[in-house]
mmCIF file of C-alpha atoms in Angstrom:
data_model
loop_
_atom_site.group_PDB
_atom_site.id
_atom_site.type_symbol
_atom_site.label_atom_id
_atom_site.label_comp_id
_atom_site.label_asym_id
_atom_site.label_seq_id
_atom_site.Cartn_x
_atom_site.Cartn_y
_atom_site.Cartn_z
ATOM 1 C CA ASP A 42 207.203 113.975 294.008
ATOM 2 C CA ALA A 43 205.373 115.617 296.858
ATOM 3 C CA GLY A 44 205.954 119.317 297.095
ATOM 4 C CA VAL A 45 206.189 121.386 300.232
ATOM 5 C CA ILE A 46 203.333 120.476 302.553
ATOM 6 C CA GLN A 47 201.760 122.958 304.938
ATOM 7 C CA SER A 48 199.061 122.536 307.533
ATOM 8 C CA PRO A 49 196.545 123.724 308.305
ATOM 9 C CA ARG A 50 195.520 125.392 305.041
ATOM 10 C CA HIS A 51 193.164 127.735 306.857
ATOM 11 C CA GLU A 52 193.121 128.851 310.455
ATOM 12 C CA VAL A 53 190.663 131.136 312.187
ATOM 13 C CA THR A 54 191.389 132.005 315.772
ATOM 14 C CA GLU A 55 190.654 134.637 318.365
ATOM 15 C CA MET A 56 193.047 137.268 319.551
ATOM 16 C CA GLY A 57 195.265 136.004 322.323
ATOM 17 C CA GLN A 58 195.231 132.376 321.258
ATOM 18 C CA GLU A 59 198.311 130.400 320.308
ATOM 19 C CA VAL A 60 198.657 129.471 316.654
ATOM 20 C CA THR A 61 200.990 126.802 315.282
ATOM 21 C CA LEU A 62 201.691 126.462 311.593
ATOM 22 C CA ARG A 63 203.420 123.382 310.231
ATOM 23 C CA CYS A 64 205.632 122.691 307.264
ATOM 24 C CA LYS A 65 207.154 119.595 305.698
ATOM 25 C CA PRO A 66 209.839 120.542 303.148
ATOM 26 C CA ILE A 67 210.604 118.612 300.000
ATOM 27 C CA SER A 68 212.563 115.483 300.848
ATOM 28 C CA GLY A 69 216.295 116.051 300.442
ATOM 29 C CA HIS A 70 216.124 119.825 300.675
ATOM 30 C CA ASN A 71 218.389 121.314 303.292
ATOM 31 C CA SER A 72 217.150 124.898 303.484
ATOM 32 C CA LEU A 73 213.773 126.111 304.688
ATOM 33 C CA PHE A 74 212.128 129.516 304.673
ATOM 34 C CA TRP A 75 209.042 131.006 306.282
ATOM 35 C CA TYR A 76 207.391 133.953 304.544
ATOM 36 C CA ARG A 77 204.404 136.127 305.290
ATOM 37 C CA GLN A 78 202.266 137.687 302.574
ATOM 38 C CA THR A 79 199.958 140.665 303.116
ATOM 39 C CA MET A 80 198.411 143.175 300.771
ATOM 40 C CA MET A 81 200.227 146.037 302.451
ATOM 41 C CA ARG A 82 203.728 144.568 302.725
ATOM 42 C CA GLY A 83 203.820 141.897 300.034
ATOM 43 C CA LEU A 84 206.076 138.894 300.647
ATOM 44 C CA GLU A 85 208.338 139.149 303.681
ATOM 45 C CA LEU A 86 210.970 136.655 304.721
ATOM 46 C CA LEU A 87 210.484 135.791 308.384
ATOM 47 C CA ILE A 88 213.191 133.219 309.004
ATOM 48 C CA TYR A 89 215.674 131.040 307.150
ATOM 49 C CA PHE A 90 217.010 127.655 308.290
ATOM 50 C CA ASN A 91 219.956 125.805 306.814
ATOM 51 C CA ASN A 92 220.534 122.201 307.884
ATOM 52 C CA ASN A 93 217.892 122.705 310.604
ATOM 53 C CA VAL A 94 219.763 125.662 312.119
ATOM 54 C CA PRO A 95 218.225 129.154 312.105
ATOM 55 C CA ILE A 96 220.552 131.372 310.114
ATOM 56 C CA ASP A 97 218.559 134.572 309.759
ATOM 57 C CA ASP A 98 215.563 135.441 311.918
ATOM 58 C CA SER A 99 215.777 139.191 311.417
ATOM 59 C CA GLY A 100 212.377 139.192 309.730
ATOM 60 C CA MET A 101 210.506 137.770 312.691
ATOM 61 C CA PRO A 102 208.209 140.620 313.703
ATOM 62 C CA GLU A 103 208.558 140.347 317.462
ATOM 63 C CA ASP A 104 208.927 137.961 320.354
ATOM 64 C CA ARG A 105 205.431 136.632 319.862
ATOM 65 C CA PHE A 106 206.748 134.766 316.836
ATOM 66 C CA SER A 107 208.986 131.717 317.130
ATOM 67 C CA ALA A 108 210.085 129.038 314.711
ATOM 68 C CA LYS A 109 211.698 125.656 315.130
ATOM 69 C CA MET A 110 213.079 122.971 312.904
ATOM 70 C CA PRO A 111 213.671 119.874 315.043
ATOM 71 C CA ASN A 112 214.625 117.734 312.046
ATOM 72 C CA ALA A 113 215.099 117.918 308.296
ATOM 73 C CA SER A 114 211.495 117.055 307.532
ATOM 74 C CA PHE A 115 209.522 119.298 309.838
ATOM 75 C CA SER A 116 209.266 122.913 310.905
ATOM 76 C CA THR A 117 206.804 124.961 312.927
ATOM 77 C CA LEU A 118 206.013 128.638 313.151
ATOM 78 C CA LYS A 119 204.273 129.628 316.352
ATOM 79 C CA ILE A 120 202.500 132.856 317.242
ATOM 80 C CA GLN A 121 201.714 133.374 320.905
ATOM 81 C CA PRO A 122 199.652 135.369 321.666
ATOM 82 C CA SER A 123 198.106 136.062 318.278
ATOM 83 C CA GLU A 124 196.832 139.505 317.294
ATOM 84 C CA PRO A 125 194.526 140.651 314.465
ATOM 85 C CA ARG A 126 197.466 142.256 312.658
ATOM 86 C CA ASP A 127 198.993 138.791 312.282
ATOM 87 C CA SER A 128 196.259 137.913 309.797
ATOM 88 C CA ALA A 129 198.053 136.992 306.581
ATOM 89 C CA VAL A 130 199.053 134.097 304.382
ATOM 90 C CA TYR A 131 202.096 132.264 305.689
ATOM 91 C CA PHE A 132 204.217 130.347 303.206
ATOM 92 C CA CYS A 133 206.906 127.794 303.755
ATOM 93 C CA ALA A 134 209.511 127.232 301.048
ATOM 94 C CA SER A 135 212.435 124.871 300.726
ATOM 95 C CA ARG A 136 215.432 124.393 298.483
ATOM 96 C CA TRP A 137 218.485 122.233 297.979
ATOM 97 C CA ARG A 138 221.349 124.588 298.713
ATOM 98 C CA VAL A 139 223.759 124.157 295.838
ATOM 99 C CA GLU A 140 226.187 126.535 294.222
ATOM 100 C CA GLY A 141 224.669 128.185 291.195
ATOM 101 C CA ASP A 142 221.013 127.564 291.990
ATOM 102 C CA GLN A 143 218.942 129.384 294.559
ATOM 103 C CA THR A 144 215.540 128.091 293.483
ATOM 104 C CA GLN A 145 212.991 128.010 296.255
ATOM 105 C CA TYR A 146 209.866 125.835 296.094
ATOM 106 C CA PHE A 147 206.812 127.110 297.894
ATOM 107 C CA GLY A 148 204.037 125.362 299.729
ATOM 108 C CA PRO A 149 200.345 126.211 299.282
ATOM 109 C CA GLY A 150 200.302 128.485 302.312
ATOM 110 C CA THR A 151 198.288 128.795 305.500
ATOM 111 C CA ARG A 152 195.648 131.502 305.506
ATOM 112 C CA LEU A 153 195.457 132.849 309.045
ATOM 113 C CA LEU A 154 192.653 135.045 310.295
ATOM 114 C CA VAL A 155 192.883 136.377 313.825
ATOM 115 C CA LEU A 156 189.622 137.862 315.084
ATOM 116 C CA ALA B 214 221.275 147.154 297.778
ATOM 117 C CA GLN B 215 219.206 145.074 295.427
ATOM 118 C CA SER B 216 215.709 145.975 294.348
ATOM 119 C CA VAL B 217 213.084 144.675 291.942
ATOM 120 C CA THR B 218 210.518 146.813 290.183
ATOM 121 C CA GLN B 219 207.376 145.553 288.556
ATOM 122 C CA LEU B 220 205.958 148.733 287.151
ATOM 123 C CA ASP B 221 202.573 147.350 286.155
ATOM 124 C CA SER B 222 200.378 146.424 289.078
ATOM 125 C CA GLN B 223 197.601 145.212 286.779
ATOM 126 C CA VAL B 224 197.598 144.129 283.148
ATOM 127 C CA PRO B 225 194.310 143.394 281.383
ATOM 128 C CA VAL B 226 194.577 141.548 278.078
ATOM 129 C CA PHE B 227 192.175 139.766 275.792
ATOM 130 C CA GLU B 228 192.320 136.027 275.356
ATOM 131 C CA GLU B 229 194.729 134.858 272.626
ATOM 132 C CA ALA B 230 196.525 138.207 272.630
ATOM 133 C CA PRO B 231 200.229 138.456 273.486
ATOM 134 C CA VAL B 232 201.364 139.802 276.841
ATOM 135 C CA GLU B 233 204.547 141.154 278.375
ATOM 136 C CA LEU B 234 204.996 141.617 282.096
ATOM 137 C CA ARG B 235 207.891 143.872 282.951
ATOM 138 C CA CYS B 236 210.536 143.358 285.581
ATOM 139 C CA ASN B 237 213.546 145.552 286.208
ATOM 140 C CA TYR B 238 216.140 145.027 288.898
ATOM 141 C CA SER B 239 219.102 146.826 290.366
ATOM 142 C CA SER B 240 222.156 145.015 291.579
ATOM 143 C CA SER B 241 225.880 145.567 291.599
ATOM 144 C CA VAL B 242 226.655 141.873 291.372
ATOM 145 C CA SER B 243 225.646 138.954 289.215
ATOM 146 C CA VAL B 244 222.122 137.813 289.822
ATOM 147 C CA TYR B 245 219.802 134.899 289.462
ATOM 148 C CA LEU B 246 216.310 135.791 288.281
ATOM 149 C CA PHE B 247 212.979 134.071 288.756
ATOM 150 C CA TRP B 248 209.355 134.395 287.785
ATOM 151 C CA TYR B 249 206.674 132.840 289.959
ATOM 152 C CA VAL B 250 202.927 132.623 289.384
ATOM 153 C CA GLN B 251 200.320 132.666 292.123
ATOM 154 C CA TYR B 252 196.828 131.504 291.232
ATOM 155 C CA PRO B 253 193.998 132.615 293.528
ATOM 156 C CA ASN B 254 194.269 131.081 296.975
ATOM 157 C CA GLN B 255 197.343 129.066 296.059
ATOM 158 C CA GLY B 256 201.064 129.184 296.696
ATOM 159 C CA LEU B 257 203.803 130.453 294.413
ATOM 160 C CA GLN B 258 204.700 128.188 291.532
ATOM 161 C CA LEU B 259 207.987 128.541 289.684
ATOM 162 C CA LEU B 260 207.433 129.581 286.065
ATOM 163 C CA LEU B 261 211.035 129.903 284.958
ATOM 164 C CA LYS B 262 214.467 130.966 286.087
ATOM 165 C CA TYR B 263 217.675 132.428 284.752
ATOM 166 C CA LEU B 264 220.869 131.164 286.376
ATOM 167 C CA SER B 265 223.401 131.502 283.572
ATOM 168 C CA GLY B 266 223.894 130.749 279.892
ATOM 169 C CA SER B 267 221.297 131.553 277.258
ATOM 170 C CA THR B 268 219.530 134.804 277.977
ATOM 171 C CA LEU B 269 216.242 133.494 276.591
ATOM 172 C CA VAL B 270 214.619 131.231 279.116
ATOM 173 C CA LYS B 271 211.596 129.081 278.428
ATOM 174 C CA GLY B 272 209.277 128.053 281.207
ATOM 175 C CA ILE B 273 206.068 126.220 281.827
ATOM 176 C CA ASN B 274 202.680 127.020 280.292
ATOM 177 C CA GLY B 275 204.216 128.641 277.204
ATOM 178 C CA PHE B 276 205.913 131.502 279.038
ATOM 179 C CA GLU B 277 209.396 132.758 278.288
ATOM 180 C CA ALA B 278 211.609 135.549 279.571
ATOM 181 C CA GLU B 279 214.698 137.313 278.338
ATOM 182 C CA PHE B 280 217.540 138.418 280.552
ATOM 183 C CA ASN B 281 218.942 141.750 279.418
ATOM 184 C CA LYS B 282 221.983 142.647 281.466
ATOM 185 C CA SER B 283 222.521 146.086 279.935
ATOM 186 C CA GLN B 284 218.950 147.108 280.658
ATOM 187 C CA THR B 285 218.792 145.148 283.921
ATOM 188 C CA SER B 286 215.501 143.642 282.866
ATOM 189 C CA PHE B 287 213.874 140.216 282.886
ATOM 190 C CA HIS B 288 210.535 140.664 281.146
ATOM 191 C CA LEU B 289 208.062 137.794 280.942
ATOM 192 C CA ARG B 290 206.221 137.110 277.699
ATOM 193 C CA LYS B 291 203.611 134.821 276.274
ATOM 194 C CA PRO B 292 202.526 134.977 272.624
ATOM 195 C CA SER B 293 198.919 133.965 273.258
ATOM 196 C CA VAL B 294 197.264 134.001 276.670
ATOM 197 C CA HIS B 295 194.397 131.899 277.962
ATOM 198 C CA ILE B 296 191.755 132.609 280.543
ATOM 199 C CA SER B 297 193.561 130.170 282.821
ATOM 200 C CA ASP B 298 196.625 132.462 282.872
ATOM 201 C CA THR B 299 194.723 134.902 285.061
ATOM 202 C CA ALA B 300 196.875 135.115 288.173
ATOM 203 C CA GLU B 301 199.441 137.240 289.949
ATOM 204 C CA TYR B 302 203.009 137.096 288.708
ATOM 205 C CA PHE B 303 206.058 137.821 290.838
ATOM 206 C CA CYS B 304 209.568 138.569 289.699
ATOM 207 C CA ALA B 305 212.380 137.784 292.142
ATOM 208 C CA VAL B 306 216.134 138.321 292.180
ATOM 209 C CA SER B 307 218.871 136.648 294.169
ATOM 210 C CA SER B 308 222.530 137.557 294.224
ATOM 211 C CA GLY B 309 223.602 134.067 295.134
ATOM 212 C CA THR B 310 222.802 134.224 298.800
ATOM 213 C CA TYR B 311 219.695 132.717 300.335
ATOM 214 C CA LYS B 312 217.673 135.913 300.066
ATOM 215 C CA TYR B 313 215.151 136.621 297.384
ATOM 216 C CA ILE B 314 214.075 140.160 296.661
ATOM 217 C CA PHE B 315 210.521 140.015 295.346
ATOM 218 C CA GLY B 316 208.738 142.544 293.208
ATOM 219 C CA THR B 317 205.321 143.767 294.250
ATOM 220 C CA GLY B 318 203.587 141.558 291.717
ATOM 221 C CA THR B 319 201.568 142.074 288.540
ATOM 222 C CA ARG B 320 197.971 140.942 288.321
ATOM 223 C CA LEU B 321 197.276 139.544 284.876
ATOM 224 C CA LYS B 322 193.604 139.569 283.981
ATOM 225 C CA VAL B 323 192.725 137.705 280.797
ATOM 226 C CA LEU B 324 189.448 138.821 279.297
ATOM 227 C CA ALA B 325 187.155 136.700 277.137
#
């Protein structure tokens, strides 16, 4: 089975540019998460979708960040405009929401460097 | 509020020696517990999980963990490590909602 797929794997951009990160969850999963990982703050939950609907976006740093999930097999995280402090690894994770199991499966991540 | 503590930020160990990575949590409700491994420049891979039942959980790559409710711990163990086990290990707890609380991670360095 294919796991969570993220693209691109690496992104280098200049400050002020728009960045779009993409995620394809595991087929059949109905919950999707975006995380950010930095040395200083560790793993932070940015946003959580259930059945394509954003349920909790309290972790989104500011209005420059937006996320969408137009269908069950695709999600995007957009940063516009990007800033150097956005440099991090961004992970997408998905799960099948079922009582008694909260296991999340992570993608390989997108390493973002904003110059 | 829930929290997860991984007291050891780095653990060096010689190849073929046993290792224990410690994880303690605080929660006022029943929890689900997870260990993930992150190899360099890769994503998080599930090692094992405790949902209910037997407190001794076996995972992939020869790892196991024991849930101790009275000590609120979920320590990860392996009887004999390999160079390829060098990675960062994360403990996570969930109270049954969608949120994970992650520990800060433990870097395991296996020495030849």
